[in-house]
Structure formats: C-alpha cells, structure tokens
Coordinates of C-alpha atoms in Angstrom, one line a residue:
X28 CA -167.3 61.9 -100.1
X29 CA -167.3 58.0 -100.0
X30 CA -166.6 56.4 -103.4
X31 CA -167.5 52.9 -104.6
X32 CA -165.9 50.3 -102.3
X33 CA -166.2 46.5 -101.8
X34 CA -168.4 45.3 -98.9
X35 CA -166.8 45.9 -95.6
X36 CA -163.8 47.8 -97.1
X37 CA -162.9 51.5 -96.5
X38 CA -159.6 51.6 -98.4
X39 CA -157.4 49.7 -100.8
X40 CA -155.4 48.2 -98.0
X41 CA -156.2 45.6 -95.3
X42 CA -159.1 43.2 -95.1
X43 CA -163.0 43.4 -95.4
X44 CA -164.6 43.9 -92.0
X45 CA -167.5 41.6 -93.1
X46 CA -165.8 39.0 -95.2
X47 CA -162.1 39.0 -94.2
X48 CA -161.2 39.2 -97.9
X49 CA -158.5 41.5 -99.4
X50 CA -159.5 45.2 -100.0
X51 CA -156.8 45.6 -102.6
X52 CA -159.2 46.6 -105.4
X53 CA -161.1 49.0 -103.3
X54 CA -161.2 52.7 -104.1
X55 CA -159.8 54.8 -101.2
X56 CA -162.3 56.4 -98.8
X57 CA -162.1 58.7 -95.9
X58 CA -163.6 55.9 -93.7
X59 CA -166.8 55.6 -91.6
X60 CA -165.4 57.2 -88.4
X61 CA -163.3 60.4 -89.3
X62 CA -163.0 63.9 -88.3
X63 CA -164.0 63.4 -84.7
X64 CA -167.4 62.0 -85.7
X65 CA -169.4 60.6 -82.7
X66 CA -170.9 57.8 -84.9
X67 CA -170.0 55.6 -87.7
X68 CA -171.3 57.2 -91.0
X69 CA -172.1 53.8 -92.4
X70 CA -173.2 51.6 -89.4
X71 CA -174.2 54.2 -86.9
X72 CA -172.1 52.5 -84.2
X73 CA -170.4 54.7 -81.7
X74 CA -166.8 55.7 -82.7
X75 CA -165.7 55.6 -79.1
X76 CA -166.5 51.9 -78.7
X77 CA -163.5 49.8 -77.5
X78 CA -162.9 47.1 -80.2
X79 CA -159.9 45.2 -81.6
X80 CA -157.7 47.5 -83.7
X81 CA -159.3 48.5 -87.0
X82 CA -162.8 47.1 -86.0
X83 CA -166.0 49.2 -85.8
X84 CA -168.3 46.3 -84.8
X85 CA -168.0 42.9 -83.4
X86 CA -168.7 41.3 -86.8
X87 CA -166.2 40.2 -89.4
X88 CA -162.4 40.8 -89.3
X89 CA -160.1 43.8 -88.6
X90 CA -159.3 45.6 -91.8
X91 CA -155.7 46.3 -90.4
X92 CA -154.8 43.1 -88.7
X93 CA -157.1 40.5 -90.0
X94 CA -158.0 39.4 -86.5
X95 CA -161.6 38.6 -85.6
X96 CA -163.6 41.6 -84.5
X97 CA -165.5 39.4 -82.0
X98 CA -162.5 39.4 -79.7
X99 CA -161.8 35.7 -80.1
X100 CA -158.7 34.2 -81.4
X101 CA -158.2 33.8 -85.1
X102 CA -158.4 30.2 -86.2
X103 CA -154.9 28.8 -86.3
X104 CA -155.0 27.1 -89.7
X105 CA -157.4 29.4 -91.6
X106 CA -158.3 33.0 -92.1
X107 CA -156.1 35.8 -93.5
X108 CA -152.4 36.3 -92.5
X109 CA -151.8 39.1 -90.1
X110 CA -148.8 41.3 -90.6
X111 CA -146.6 41.9 -93.6
X112 CA -143.1 40.7 -92.7
X113 CA -143.5 37.3 -91.1
X114 CA -140.5 35.0 -90.8
X115 CA -139.8 31.6 -89.1
X116 CA -137.2 30.3 -86.7
X117 CA -136.4 26.5 -86.9
X118 CA -135.4 24.2 -84.0
X119 CA -134.9 20.5 -84.1
X120 CA -136.6 18.1 -81.6
X121 CA -133.7 16.1 -80.3
X122 CA -135.9 13.2 -79.0
X123 CA -136.3 11.9 -82.7
X124 CA -133.1 10.1 -83.7
X125 CA -132.3 6.6 -84.8
X126 CA -136.0 5.8 -84.7
X127 CA -136.7 2.2 -85.6
X128 CA -138.4 1.6 -89.0
X129 CA -139.7 -1.9 -89.6
X130 CA -140.7 -3.6 -92.9
X131 CA -144.4 -2.7 -93.8
X132 CA -144.9 -0.4 -90.8
X133 CA -146.6 2.9 -91.5
X134 CA -146.5 6.5 -90.1
X135 CA -143.3 6.1 -88.1
X136 CA -141.9 9.5 -86.8
X137 CA -138.4 9.9 -87.8
X138 CA -137.8 13.6 -87.4
X139 CA -139.5 16.4 -85.5
X140 CA -138.9 20.1 -85.3
X141 CA -140.6 23.4 -84.3
X142 CA -141.2 26.5 -86.4
X143 CA -141.8 29.8 -84.5
X144 CA -143.3 32.7 -86.4
X145 CA -142.4 36.3 -85.6
X146 CA -143.2 39.9 -87.1
X147 CA -146.5 38.4 -88.6
X148 CA -148.2 35.2 -89.5
X149 CA -146.7 32.9 -92.1
X150 CA -148.2 30.1 -94.3
X151 CA -145.9 27.2 -94.9
X152 CA -145.8 26.1 -98.5
X153 CA -143.1 23.3 -98.7
X154 CA -140.1 21.6 -97.2
X155 CA -137.2 20.2 -99.1
X156 CA -136.2 16.8 -97.6
X157 CA -133.1 14.7 -98.4
X158 CA -132.4 11.1 -97.5
X159 CA -128.8 9.8 -97.5
X160 CA -127.4 6.3 -97.4
X161 CA -123.7 7.2 -98.0
X162 CA -122.7 5.1 -95.0
X163 CA -124.2 1.9 -96.2
X164 CA -122.1 -1.3 -96.6
X165 CA -121.2 -2.2 -100.1
X166 CA -123.6 -5.2 -100.0
X167 CA -126.6 -3.1 -98.9
X168 CA -129.0 -1.4 -101.4
X169 CA -128.7 2.4 -101.6
X170 CA -132.1 2.8 -103.4
X171 CA -134.7 4.7 -101.3
X172 CA -137.5 2.8 -102.8
X173 CA -136.1 -0.5 -101.3
X174 CA -136.6 0.8 -97.9
X175 CA -139.5 3.4 -97.9
X176 CA -142.8 3.7 -99.9
X177 CA -143.7 7.2 -99.0
X178 CA -142.9 10.2 -96.7
X179 CA -145.4 12.5 -94.9
X180 CA -145.2 15.8 -93.1
X181 CA -147.5 16.7 -90.2
X182 CA -148.3 19.7 -88.4
X183 CA -149.2 18.4 -84.9
X184 CA -151.5 15.5 -85.5
X185 CA -152.6 16.7 -89.0
X186 CA -151.0 15.4 -92.1
X187 CA -150.3 18.4 -94.4
X188 CA -148.2 16.7 -97.2
X189 CA -147.2 13.4 -98.6
X190 CA -144.8 12.3 -101.4
X191 CA -144.0 8.9 -102.8
X192 CA -140.3 7.9 -102.6
X193 CA -140.5 6.9 -106.3
X194 CA -140.9 10.7 -107.0
X195 CA -137.7 11.6 -105.2
X196 CA -134.8 12.8 -107.2
X197 CA -131.5 10.8 -107.1
X198 CA -129.0 13.5 -106.5
X199 CA -126.1 11.0 -106.3
X200 CA -125.4 7.4 -105.2
X201 CA -127.5 6.9 -102.0
X202 CA -128.8 10.5 -101.9
X203 CA -132.4 11.4 -102.7
X204 CA -134.2 14.6 -102.3
X205 CA -137.6 16.2 -103.0
X206 CA -139.6 19.4 -102.2
X207 CA -142.7 18.2 -100.5
X208 CA -145.6 20.6 -100.9
X209 CA -147.8 21.2 -97.9
X210 CA -151.2 22.9 -97.3
X211 CA -153.2 24.3 -94.5
X212 CA -150.2 25.0 -92.5
X213 CA -150.3 28.5 -91.0
X214 CA -148.1 29.4 -88.1
X215 CA -149.4 32.5 -86.2
X216 CA -147.2 35.4 -85.1
X217 CA -145.6 34.5 -81.7
X218 CA -146.7 30.8 -81.9
X219 CA -144.3 27.9 -81.9
X220 CA -145.8 24.9 -83.7
X221 CA -144.5 21.3 -84.0
X222 CA -144.0 19.5 -87.3
X223 CA -143.0 15.9 -87.8
X224 CA -141.8 13.8 -90.7
X225 CA -143.1 10.2 -90.9
X226 CA -142.3 7.3 -93.2
X227 CA -144.2 4.3 -94.5
X228 CA -141.7 1.5 -94.8
X229 CA -141.7 -0.8 -97.8
X230 CA -143.4 -4.1 -97.1
X231 CA -140.5 -6.3 -98.5
X232 CA -137.3 -4.8 -97.0
X233 CA -134.5 -7.3 -97.6
X234 CA -133.2 -8.5 -94.2
X235 CA -129.7 -8.4 -95.8
X236 CA -130.0 -4.7 -96.5
X237 CA -130.7 -3.8 -92.8
X238 CA -127.9 -5.6 -91.1
X239 CA -125.3 -2.8 -91.8
X240 CA -127.3 0.0 -93.4
X241 CA -126.7 3.7 -92.6
X242 CA -129.6 6.0 -93.5
X243 CA -130.4 9.6 -92.4
X244 CA -132.8 12.3 -93.2
X245 CA -132.0 16.1 -93.5
X246 CA -134.6 18.9 -93.7
X247 CA -132.8 21.2 -96.1
X248 CA -135.2 24.3 -96.4
X249 CA -138.6 25.6 -95.6
X250 CA -140.7 27.8 -98.0
X251 CA -143.3 30.1 -96.7
X252 CA -145.5 33.2 -97.5
X253 CA -146.1 36.2 -95.2
X254 CA -149.1 38.5 -94.9
X255 CA -147.9 40.8 -97.7
X256 CA -147.7 37.9 -100.2
X257 CA -143.9 37.7 -100.1
X258 CA -142.6 34.1 -100.5
X259 CA -139.4 33.2 -98.8
X260 CA -137.1 30.2 -98.7
X261 CA -135.0 29.7 -95.5
X262 CA -132.2 27.2 -95.4
X263 CA -132.1 25.0 -92.4
X264 CA -128.9 24.2 -90.7
X265 CA -129.1 21.0 -88.6
X266 CA -127.3 17.7 -88.0
X267 CA -128.6 14.9 -90.2
X268 CA -131.0 12.7 -88.3
X269 CA -130.2 8.9 -88.3
X270 CA -132.9 6.3 -89.2
X271 CA -132.5 2.7 -88.1
X272 CA -134.1 0.0 -90.2
X273 CA -135.0 -3.2 -88.2
X274 CA -137.3 -6.1 -88.5
X275 CA -141.0 -5.1 -88.2
X276 CA -141.3 -7.0 -84.9
X277 CA -138.5 -4.9 -83.4
X278 CA -140.0 -1.7 -84.8
X279 CA -143.4 -2.4 -83.3
X280 CA -141.7 -3.7 -80.1
X281 CA -143.7 -6.9 -80.6
X282 CA -143.2 -9.5 -77.9
X283 CA -145.1 -12.6 -76.9
X284 CA -144.8 -13.4 -73.2
X285 CA -145.6 -16.9 -71.7
X286 CA -146.6 -17.2 -68.1
X287 CA -148.6 -19.4 -65.7
X288 CA -152.1 -18.5 -64.9
X289 CA -153.4 -20.2 -61.7
X290 CA -152.3 -23.5 -62.7
X291 CA -153.1 -26.5 -60.4
X292 CA -150.7 -27.3 -57.6
X293 CA -149.2 -30.7 -57.5
X294 CA -152.0 -32.9 -56.2
X295 CA -153.7 -36.2 -56.2
X296 CA -156.4 -36.8 -58.8
X297 CA -159.1 -39.4 -58.4
X298 CA -159.5 -41.7 -61.4
X299 CA -161.4 -44.9 -62.0
X300 CA -160.4 -48.5 -62.7
X301 CA -163.3 -48.9 -65.2
X302 CA -164.0 -45.6 -66.9
X303 CA -161.9 -42.8 -68.2
X304 CA -161.7 -39.5 -66.4
X305 CA -162.0 -36.7 -68.9
X306 CA -160.8 -33.1 -68.9
X307 CA -158.2 -33.3 -66.1
X308 CA -156.5 -30.0 -66.1
X309 CA -152.7 -30.3 -66.2
X310 CA -151.6 -26.7 -66.9
X311 CA -153.1 -23.3 -67.1
X312 CA -151.2 -20.4 -68.6
X313 CA -151.4 -17.2 -70.6
X314 CA -150.0 -15.5 -73.6
X315 CA -149.6 -11.7 -73.8
X316 CA -149.0 -9.8 -77.0
X317 CA -146.9 -6.7 -76.0
X318 CA -146.3 -3.8 -78.5
X319 CA -148.3 -2.2 -81.2
X320 CA -148.8 -5.3 -83.4
X321 CA -151.3 -8.2 -83.2
X322 CA -149.6 -11.6 -82.8
X323 CA -150.8 -14.6 -84.8
X324 CA -150.1 -17.9 -83.1
X325 CA -150.2 -21.1 -85.1
X326 CA -148.4 -23.7 -83.0
X327 CA -148.0 -24.3 -79.3
X328 CA -145.4 -26.9 -78.1
X329 CA -146.2 -28.7 -74.9
X330 CA -143.9 -31.1 -73.2
X331 CA -145.5 -34.0 -71.2
X332 CA -143.7 -36.0 -68.6
X333 CA -144.8 -39.4 -67.1
X334 CA -143.0 -38.8 -63.9
X335 CA -143.4 -42.3 -62.5
X336 CA -141.7 -45.7 -62.1
X337 CA -144.3 -47.2 -64.5
X338 CA -146.8 -46.0 -66.9
X339 CA -146.1 -44.6 -70.3
X340 CA -147.7 -41.4 -71.4
X341 CA -150.0 -43.1 -73.9
X342 CA -151.1 -45.6 -71.1
X343 CA -152.1 -42.7 -68.9
X344 CA -153.8 -40.6 -71.6
X345 CA -154.7 -41.1 -75.2
X346 CA -156.0 -37.6 -75.8
X347 CA -154.8 -34.2 -74.8
X348 CA -156.5 -30.8 -75.5
X349 CA -155.5 -27.2 -75.7
X350 CA -158.1 -24.5 -75.0
X351 CA -156.9 -21.2 -76.3
X352 CA -159.4 -18.4 -75.6
X353 CA -162.6 -19.9 -76.7
X354 CA -161.1 -22.4 -79.1
X355 CA -160.2 -26.0 -78.3
X356 CA -157.8 -28.1 -80.2
X357 CA -157.2 -31.8 -79.5
X358 CA -154.4 -34.2 -80.3
X359 CA -153.9 -37.9 -79.8
X360 CA -150.9 -39.1 -77.9
X361 CA -150.9 -42.3 -79.9
X362 CA -150.3 -40.6 -83.3
X363 CA -148.9 -37.2 -82.5
X364 CA -146.2 -37.7 -79.9
X365 CA -142.9 -36.1 -81.0
X366 CA -139.4 -35.7 -79.6
X367 CA -139.4 -32.8 -77.2
X368 CA -136.0 -31.7 -78.5
X369 CA -137.3 -30.7 -81.9
X370 CA -141.1 -31.1 -81.9
X371 CA -141.0 -32.8 -85.3
X372 CA -139.4 -36.2 -85.0
X373 CA -142.0 -38.9 -84.4
X374 CA -141.8 -40.7 -81.0
X375 CA -143.6 -43.7 -79.6
X376 CA -145.3 -42.7 -76.4
X377 CA -146.5 -46.2 -75.4
X378 CA -143.3 -48.1 -74.9
X379 CA -141.4 -46.2 -72.2
X380 CA -142.0 -45.5 -68.5
X381 CA -140.7 -42.3 -67.0
X382 CA -140.7 -40.8 -70.5
X383 CA -140.7 -37.3 -71.8
X384 CA -142.3 -36.3 -75.1
X385 CA -143.8 -33.5 -76.9
X386 CA -147.2 -32.8 -78.6
X387 CA -147.3 -29.9 -80.9
X388 CA -150.7 -28.3 -81.1
X389 CA -150.6 -26.8 -84.6
X390 CA -152.8 -25.1 -87.2
X391 CA -154.2 -22.9 -84.4
X392 CA -154.7 -19.8 -86.7
X393 CA -155.3 -17.7 -83.5
X394 CA -154.7 -13.9 -83.3
X395 CA -153.9 -12.2 -80.1
X396 CA -154.8 -8.5 -80.4
X397 CA -152.0 -6.1 -79.6
X398 CA -151.7 -5.3 -75.9
X399 CA -154.0 -8.2 -74.8
X400 CA -153.7 -11.5 -73.0
X401 CA -155.3 -14.8 -73.9
X402 CA -155.5 -17.7 -71.4
X403 CA -154.8 -21.3 -72.3
X404 CA -155.4 -24.6 -70.6
X405 CA -153.9 -28.0 -71.2
X406 CA -156.1 -30.9 -70.2
X407 CA -156.1 -34.7 -70.6
X408 CA -158.5 -37.5 -70.9
X409 CA -157.1 -39.9 -68.3
X410 CA -157.6 -43.6 -69.0
X411 CA -159.0 -46.1 -66.6
X412 CA -156.4 -47.9 -64.5
X413 CA -154.9 -51.0 -66.1
X414 CA -156.0 -54.4 -64.6
X415 CA -152.4 -55.8 -64.8
X416 CA -150.5 -53.9 -62.1
X417 CA -146.8 -53.0 -62.1
X418 CA -145.9 -53.7 -65.7
X419 CA -143.6 -51.0 -66.9
X420 CA -145.9 -49.3 -69.4
X421 CA -149.2 -50.0 -67.7
X422 CA -151.2 -47.2 -66.0
X423 CA -151.2 -48.0 -62.2
X424 CA -152.4 -46.1 -59.2
X425 CA -149.6 -43.7 -58.1
X426 CA -148.6 -42.9 -61.7
X427 CA -148.4 -39.3 -62.5
X428 CA -148.3 -36.8 -65.5
X429 CA -147.2 -33.1 -65.9
X430 CA -147.5 -30.7 -68.8
X431 CA -145.2 -27.8 -69.5
X432 CA -144.4 -25.1 -72.0
X433 CA -140.6 -25.0 -71.4
X434 CA -138.0 -22.6 -72.3
X435 CA -136.4 -25.2 -74.8
X436 CA -139.8 -26.0 -76.3
X437 CA -140.7 -22.3 -76.7
X438 CA -138.3 -22.1 -79.7
X439 CA -140.8 -24.2 -81.6
X440 CA -143.8 -21.9 -80.8
X441 CA -145.0 -20.5 -84.1
X442 CA -145.9 -16.8 -83.8
X443 CA -145.8 -13.9 -86.2
X444 CA -146.5 -10.2 -86.0
X445 CA -149.2 -8.6 -88.2
X446 CA -146.8 -8.2 -91.1
X447 CA -146.0 -11.9 -91.2
X448 CA -142.5 -11.7 -89.6
X449 CA -141.8 -14.6 -87.2
X450 CA -141.0 -13.7 -83.6
X451 CA -137.6 -14.6 -82.5
X452 CA -137.2 -16.8 -79.5
X453 CA -135.6 -15.4 -76.4
X454 CA -135.7 -11.8 -77.6
X455 CA -139.3 -11.6 -78.8
X456 CA -140.8 -14.6 -77.2
X457 CA -140.1 -15.1 -73.5
X458 CA -141.3 -16.8 -70.3
X459 CA -142.4 -20.4 -69.5
X460 CA -145.5 -22.1 -68.1
X461 CA -144.4 -25.1 -66.1
X462 CA -147.3 -27.3 -64.7
X463 CA -147.0 -29.3 -61.5
X464 CA -147.1 -33.1 -61.2
X465 CA -150.7 -34.6 -61.0
X466 CA -150.7 -38.1 -59.4
X467 CA -153.6 -40.5 -60.1
X468 CA -155.2 -42.8 -57.6
X469 CA -158.6 -44.6 -57.4
X470 CA -158.3 -44.6 -53.6
X471 CA -156.2 -41.9 -52.2
X472 CA -155.6 -38.8 -50.2
X473 CA -155.7 -35.0 -50.8
X474 CA -153.5 -32.9 -48.5
X475 CA -153.9 -29.3 -47.6
X476 CA -151.5 -27.0 -45.9
X477 CA -153.0 -25.3 -42.8
X478 CA -150.1 -23.5 -40.9
X479 CA -146.5 -23.7 -39.6
X480 CA -144.6 -22.3 -36.7
X481 CA -141.1 -22.2 -35.3
X482 CA -140.3 -21.3 -31.7
X483 CA -137.0 -21.1 -29.7
X484 CA -136.9 -22.0 -25.9
X485 CA -134.0 -21.0 -23.6
X486 CA -133.7 -23.5 -20.7
X487 CA -130.7 -22.6 -18.5
X488 CA -128.0 -21.5 -20.9
X489 CA -126.0 -24.7 -20.4
X490 CA -126.2 -26.4 -23.8
X491 CA -129.8 -27.6 -23.6
X492 CA -131.8 -25.0 -25.5
X493 CA -134.2 -26.2 -28.1
X494 CA -136.6 -25.2 -30.9
X495 CA -140.0 -26.6 -31.7
X496 CA -141.0 -26.8 -35.3
X497 CA -144.8 -27.4 -36.0
X498 CA -146.5 -28.1 -39.4
X499 CA -150.3 -28.5 -39.4
X500 CA -152.1 -30.1 -42.4
X501 CA -155.5 -31.6 -43.4
X502 CA -155.9 -35.1 -45.1
X503 CA -159.1 -35.9 -47.0
X504 CA -159.7 -39.5 -48.1
X505 CA -161.3 -40.4 -51.4
X506 CA -162.3 -43.7 -53.0
X507 CA -161.8 -45.7 -49.8
X508 CA -160.8 -45.2 -46.1
X509 CA -157.2 -44.1 -45.8
X510 CA -154.7 -45.2 -43.1
X511 CA -151.8 -42.9 -42.1
X512 CA -149.0 -44.7 -40.2
X513 CA -148.8 -43.2 -36.7
X514 CA -145.2 -44.0 -35.6
X515 CA -143.1 -40.9 -35.4
X516 CA -139.9 -41.4 -33.2
X517 CA -136.9 -40.8 -35.4
X518 CA -134.7 -43.9 -35.7
X519 CA -130.9 -44.2 -36.2
X520 CA -131.6 -45.6 -39.6
X521 CA -133.4 -42.4 -40.6
X522 CA -136.6 -44.3 -41.3
X523 CA -138.8 -41.2 -41.3
X524 CA -136.4 -38.3 -40.6
X525 CA -133.4 -36.8 -42.4
X526 CA -131.1 -33.8 -41.9
X527 CA -129.0 -31.7 -44.0
X528 CA -127.9 -28.4 -45.4
X529 CA -130.2 -28.7 -48.4
X530 CA -133.9 -28.4 -48.5
X531 CA -134.4 -32.1 -49.2
X532 CA -132.7 -35.4 -48.6
X533 CA -133.4 -39.1 -49.2
X534 CA -136.8 -39.6 -50.7
X535 CA -139.2 -41.2 -48.2
X536 CA -140.4 -44.9 -48.8
X537 CA -143.5 -46.7 -47.9
X538 CA -141.8 -47.6 -44.5
X539 CA -141.4 -43.8 -43.6
X540 CA -144.7 -43.1 -42.1
X541 CA -145.1 -39.3 -42.0
X542 CA -141.6 -38.3 -43.2
X543 CA -139.9 -35.0 -42.5
X544 CA -136.5 -33.3 -43.2
X545 CA -134.8 -30.8 -40.8
X546 CA -132.6 -28.3 -42.7
X547 CA -129.7 -26.3 -41.2
X548 CA -126.5 -24.8 -42.3
X549 CA -124.8 -26.3 -39.2
X550 CA -123.3 -29.5 -40.4
X551 CA -123.2 -30.9 -36.8
X552 CA -127.0 -31.5 -36.9
X553 CA -128.0 -35.1 -37.0
X554 CA -131.2 -37.1 -36.3
X555 CA -129.7 -37.8 -32.8
X556 CA -130.8 -34.3 -31.8
X557 CA -134.4 -34.8 -33.1
X558 CA -137.6 -35.7 -31.5
X559 CA -141.1 -35.6 -33.0
X560 CA -144.8 -36.2 -32.3
X561 CA -147.8 -36.7 -34.7
X562 CA -151.3 -36.1 -33.4
X563 CA -154.5 -36.1 -35.3
X564 CA -158.3 -35.7 -35.0
X565 CA -158.6 -38.9 -37.0
X566 CA -159.4 -42.2 -35.1
X567 CA -156.1 -43.8 -33.9
X568 CA -155.8 -47.4 -34.7
X569 CA -152.9 -49.9 -33.7
X570 CA -150.5 -48.7 -36.2
X571 CA -152.2 -45.8 -38.0
X572 CA -154.8 -42.9 -38.1
X573 CA -157.9 -43.8 -39.9
X574 CA -159.5 -41.1 -42.2
X575 CA -162.9 -42.3 -43.4
X576 CA -163.7 -41.9 -47.1
X577 CA -165.1 -38.4 -47.8
X578 CA -163.9 -37.0 -44.5
X579 CA -161.1 -34.6 -43.8
X580 CA -159.0 -34.8 -40.6
X581 CA -156.3 -32.5 -39.1
X582 CA -152.8 -33.7 -38.4
X583 CA -150.1 -31.9 -36.4
X584 CA -146.5 -32.8 -36.8
X585 CA -144.2 -31.3 -34.1
X586 CA -140.4 -31.6 -34.5
X587 CA -138.1 -30.8 -31.6
X588 CA -134.4 -30.1 -32.1
X589 CA -132.4 -30.0 -28.8
X590 CA -128.7 -28.9 -28.2
X591 CA -126.3 -31.1 -26.2
X592 CA -123.6 -30.6 -23.6
X593 CA -121.0 -30.5 -26.4
X594 CA -122.4 -27.2 -27.7
X595 CA -122.8 -28.8 -31.1
X596 CA -125.8 -26.7 -32.1
X597 CA -124.9 -23.3 -30.5
X598 CA -126.5 -20.6 -32.6
X599 CA -127.8 -23.1 -35.2
X600 CA -130.8 -22.1 -37.3
X601 CA -133.1 -24.9 -38.2
X602 CA -136.4 -25.5 -40.0
X603 CA -138.6 -28.5 -40.7
X604 CA -140.1 -29.6 -44.1
X605 CA -142.7 -32.3 -44.6
X606 CA -141.2 -34.8 -47.0
X607 CA -143.9 -37.5 -47.5
X608 CA -147.1 -39.0 -46.1
X609 CA -147.6 -42.8 -46.3
X610 CA -151.1 -44.1 -46.8
X611 CA -152.8 -47.3 -47.5
X612 CA -156.1 -49.1 -47.3
X613 CA -155.5 -51.0 -44.1
X614 CA -154.2 -50.5 -40.6
X615 CA -150.4 -50.9 -41.1
X616 CA -147.2 -49.2 -40.2
X617 CA -146.2 -49.6 -43.8
X618 CA -148.2 -47.7 -46.5
X619 CA -149.1 -48.6 -50.0
X620 CA -148.1 -45.2 -51.5
X621 CA -146.1 -42.2 -50.5
X622 CA -147.8 -38.8 -51.1
X623 CA -145.1 -36.2 -51.9
X624 CA -147.1 -33.7 -54.1
X625 CA -146.0 -30.1 -53.4
X626 CA -144.9 -30.9 -49.8
X627 CA -141.3 -29.5 -49.6
X628 CA -142.3 -26.4 -51.6
X629 CA -145.2 -25.4 -49.3
X630 CA -145.3 -27.5 -46.1
X631 CA -142.3 -26.0 -44.2
X632 CA -141.7 -24.0 -41.1
X633 CA -139.8 -20.8 -40.7
X634 CA -136.2 -21.0 -39.3
X635 CA -135.7 -20.8 -35.5
X636 CA -132.3 -20.4 -33.8
X637 CA -131.0 -22.5 -30.9
X638 CA -129.2 -20.0 -28.6
X639 CA -127.0 -22.4 -26.5

C-alpha cells in the first residue's frame, strides 16, 4: 500500500524524480516498480525500460544519484549533489608565480590551482587566504591596504567570491588573512576544475614601497559540502606564491614604439621665388601602443636640421605642423624653437646657418588605444626664396631641411598609460623616426634609380682582367632646362672619381660632373686603374647633356676597373657608388649645384671580383 509521499518521491531518501528536490520528508513506500511488476503502478511506464539508475521516465532527476533522467549531463554548477562522501584533491598551477601587479590595475591573476572531486560531488563554500610581507625592507609598508583594494576568487572565468582587503584580519606584522566565502562553485565527481585568485591593486601604491617589497599569497584551506550535507575543511599544503609589485606600465606591459612609415626619400623639392610652398612633407612615422593599456600622448619632440651652408631654419620655414591621426597641430619656428638637448630652453632659429633646433608639439591630448598604431606626419610651409643670395641666414636655392624624432629627443616625449603613470624612456618608449634631407630649388632636377650591375671579365690570365660596374638612373628637370656636365674620364686630380675602403670619400664639387666613388678593401686601388663613360638619351651639347623642363631622360654610367701587370688588384672585389650629379641652367662643364640626395645609399652596384 502506497502512503502519502511528495511529488516524484517513493521513499525518504534520494531526490524527487520530477523536481530534483530532497525526499527526506517523504513517508516510505514500496515504489512504483516492485515485485516483478511489468509496468510502473504510478506512471504506467514499462519497468524494463533502460534508463539512468533510479529513473522510471526521461523526466526529472534520478532519486538515487540526482543525475538527469533525460540522459544528458547534469549542469556543472547547479542541481543536486550526487553521492554522499565527496572529497577534493588540491594541486597548484605552477605558471602563476611572481605575477606583476601594477598600481590601479584590476583582476590580475596571482595564483591558480585545480580541485578534483572524488567519491561524489562537492559544493565549495570558502577558501582561507593569507598574504605575507615578512620579507619587506624596513622602509616599505607592510599594510595590505597600501598595496591591494580587493581580492577575488574565480572558478574558470566566473567570479565566485570577493573580499575587500580592509576586511582582512592582521594576524601579525605584515601577515593578513581572511576566509573568503564563495557561491555557485560545484565540482562534480571525477571532474578537475580550475580556480584562480585575482587582485585589484590600490590606485596609489607608493613607488618607494615597491622597490624592495616581498609579498606572497598562501591558500590555507578549502571548505566544502558533499551530497550528504557533511561540511569538511581540508588544509592545503603548498609553497607560498610570490607577488611582484611594479609600476602599472610594467604590469600592463605598456610600451610606446616609434618607427618610420613610408617617409619621403632624400630628394629635390621645387619651391618658388615669389610664393610660399605649403605642406611640404618632411617626415612620416607611426606610434604603436603595445600592451593592455591605452597610451595618452601629450607632447612630441621633433628635431629640425638646416643641413646647408646657408639658410637658417626660420628663413626656410616659419610654420611646421604635426598631423597625428586626424588631428593637426601647428607651431611657429619664430616663437617656438627650443634647444634640441632639452626641448625647453628657448633658441633663436633665425640667426644661424647649419643649425639644429627642436620644436615641441605639446598639449596634444591624444589617446592611442591599446594594441593600435597611429600615423603621424611632420610638414612645413616653405618660404619663398630670398632675393638676396648667399647671405648666411637667407633661404637660397640648394638649402635643405630635415625633421627627425631622435633617440635623444624621445626622452622628452610625454606619454602616460591609462592610470596616469609616465612611460620611461628606453624601456617603455623605444624607436626613432629619422627623416631624410629635403633640398629646395626653384629650378632643379629629380633623380630616380633604375638599375645597377657588376660583371667580371677574364682576358688571358696575365694581370689584365677587369670588371665593369654600371649604374642606370633617370633625371627629370623642373622649373627650367637642366644641363648635366658630360665629361667623364677620371683625372689624376680626382675631379670626378674617388677610391677607398669606405663607402664614400671626398664630397663632389660643382666641378665634378657626374661624380662616382669606387669602393674596395684592396688598398692598392687608385683612380689610375679606373675608366668610365657616361651616355644619355638627352640631347648632347658641347659640355653637357640637356634635359628639357618637364622631360625625363635616362643616363648610364659605366665604370671599368682593370688590373695591371704588377698584379696589384688580383682577387680584389670592387663596387661603384654614384656620389653626385652636377647641374646648372646653361651648357657648361661646371654646374651651379651638386645633387647628392640619397645617392650613395641607393645608387650603387653589387661587388664584382677581378680574378687576375
């Protein structure tokens, strides 16, 4: 005879098959399937149906195990506890040790461990945590609240408990502990779940307290309940886990990297004798915020060099601009020139030729999101050429200017992480962006590298082998026709040719025509062993090749290096570099200017070896 029972229960033990609730208050019954009955006396279901243990239908939970009767897994963090004698085994995750904790940074994992349940499910109730600073220097604070605001415990990626450090108990000097209650933390029988301890750092950690501190965290015990309602506390034996307090920039691995970004090559720029030429690009770079923190930039130090024999910075340009992302900031070289050594001492940029000075673009208030890059451009409004030529501070054709963010200047770049900590130069700010020299002409040439080649020729193996070194380049004339001197035979006075072990030698002059340099480690090489020819698609005049304004013509320089009977150049490797190109506005063997922009860096041949 069946007595009064709760819904889904057949006895006073186990769980309801419809609700999953405890049957502890249920009056005993003989059960729906007993005595070899073919069908369930309550539901009519077949008693021979294969279902999870204790189940008579696919609905609800097993009255003996608490498992779902649908055959699916019981939810990991909810539902009744299976078994009656659950216990846990603890194992520390070794990858969490000496984790960096920075001022104001939140949710930093400082410890990790695994709990494995056996002989039944367990519900975790609390952990006892202890923080120790018994290794601190005498001048360092040993108060936990001076370092941390709160502590949290996580099961996987779910926060299950939190405690404020102000609520921790001071056990002794530099030792603080608290039992942190957790919820919704069930570990199922046979499962091994990961738990983590995270901390939220105080926003105002004293830098003097973190230079010699020694903190650690210890997980003292874990308290849990099994399926029978028994609550146990297991002591955990482990090595104390060190914590390393650092600046917030270090903790978030915040770095600001400076680099070039398709900056213009050294070149000629056409300007005017009557009107300014605005927006001439001198430098293109980029700033990258690495790490997990945004970077706030408020000042960018740019060094300007008037790399000329005449023309002060202020004579060349009165206004320079920084475009950072979509923002543009403009400074006057007349009022905002500063010493490039400190970017604060005022400097006059209108009284010196060949001068170097800084301009500090400040009050930028620009934020670079973590992990992103922002491009920047430095441009200048170039003045018109001065009517009075060759005065030391006037702006004349052939004067030049370059802009750079140098390694020395980077020290004065103002950048902070999201917590307001300044980034430290060389460790947290690295890289440079060095622009190339831009040379200004009203009438001039633009030169483009086309190709180069180096071939070795064996004649008869009796000290007369040679190499032929070829450089091909294009010349475009702007403003007026340009005349390139056509003489090319090297002279004993080294008018247009030099040799040496280095990549460059004496700078060419306006009497050098198309000048070149032959480089070799063999110190026996002199211009006596050189020969050269210069050919062009341009019209050849008496003393020069004429390139008509707006046209582009091709030039081919071939340099021959020949061994002699004295075997001076046996096994010598040689290459040629274009050193300078004279040009003027009339048919003359002597030019008005020497074009040198980017030549020796780009306009060069490979090496070739003279066999004998």
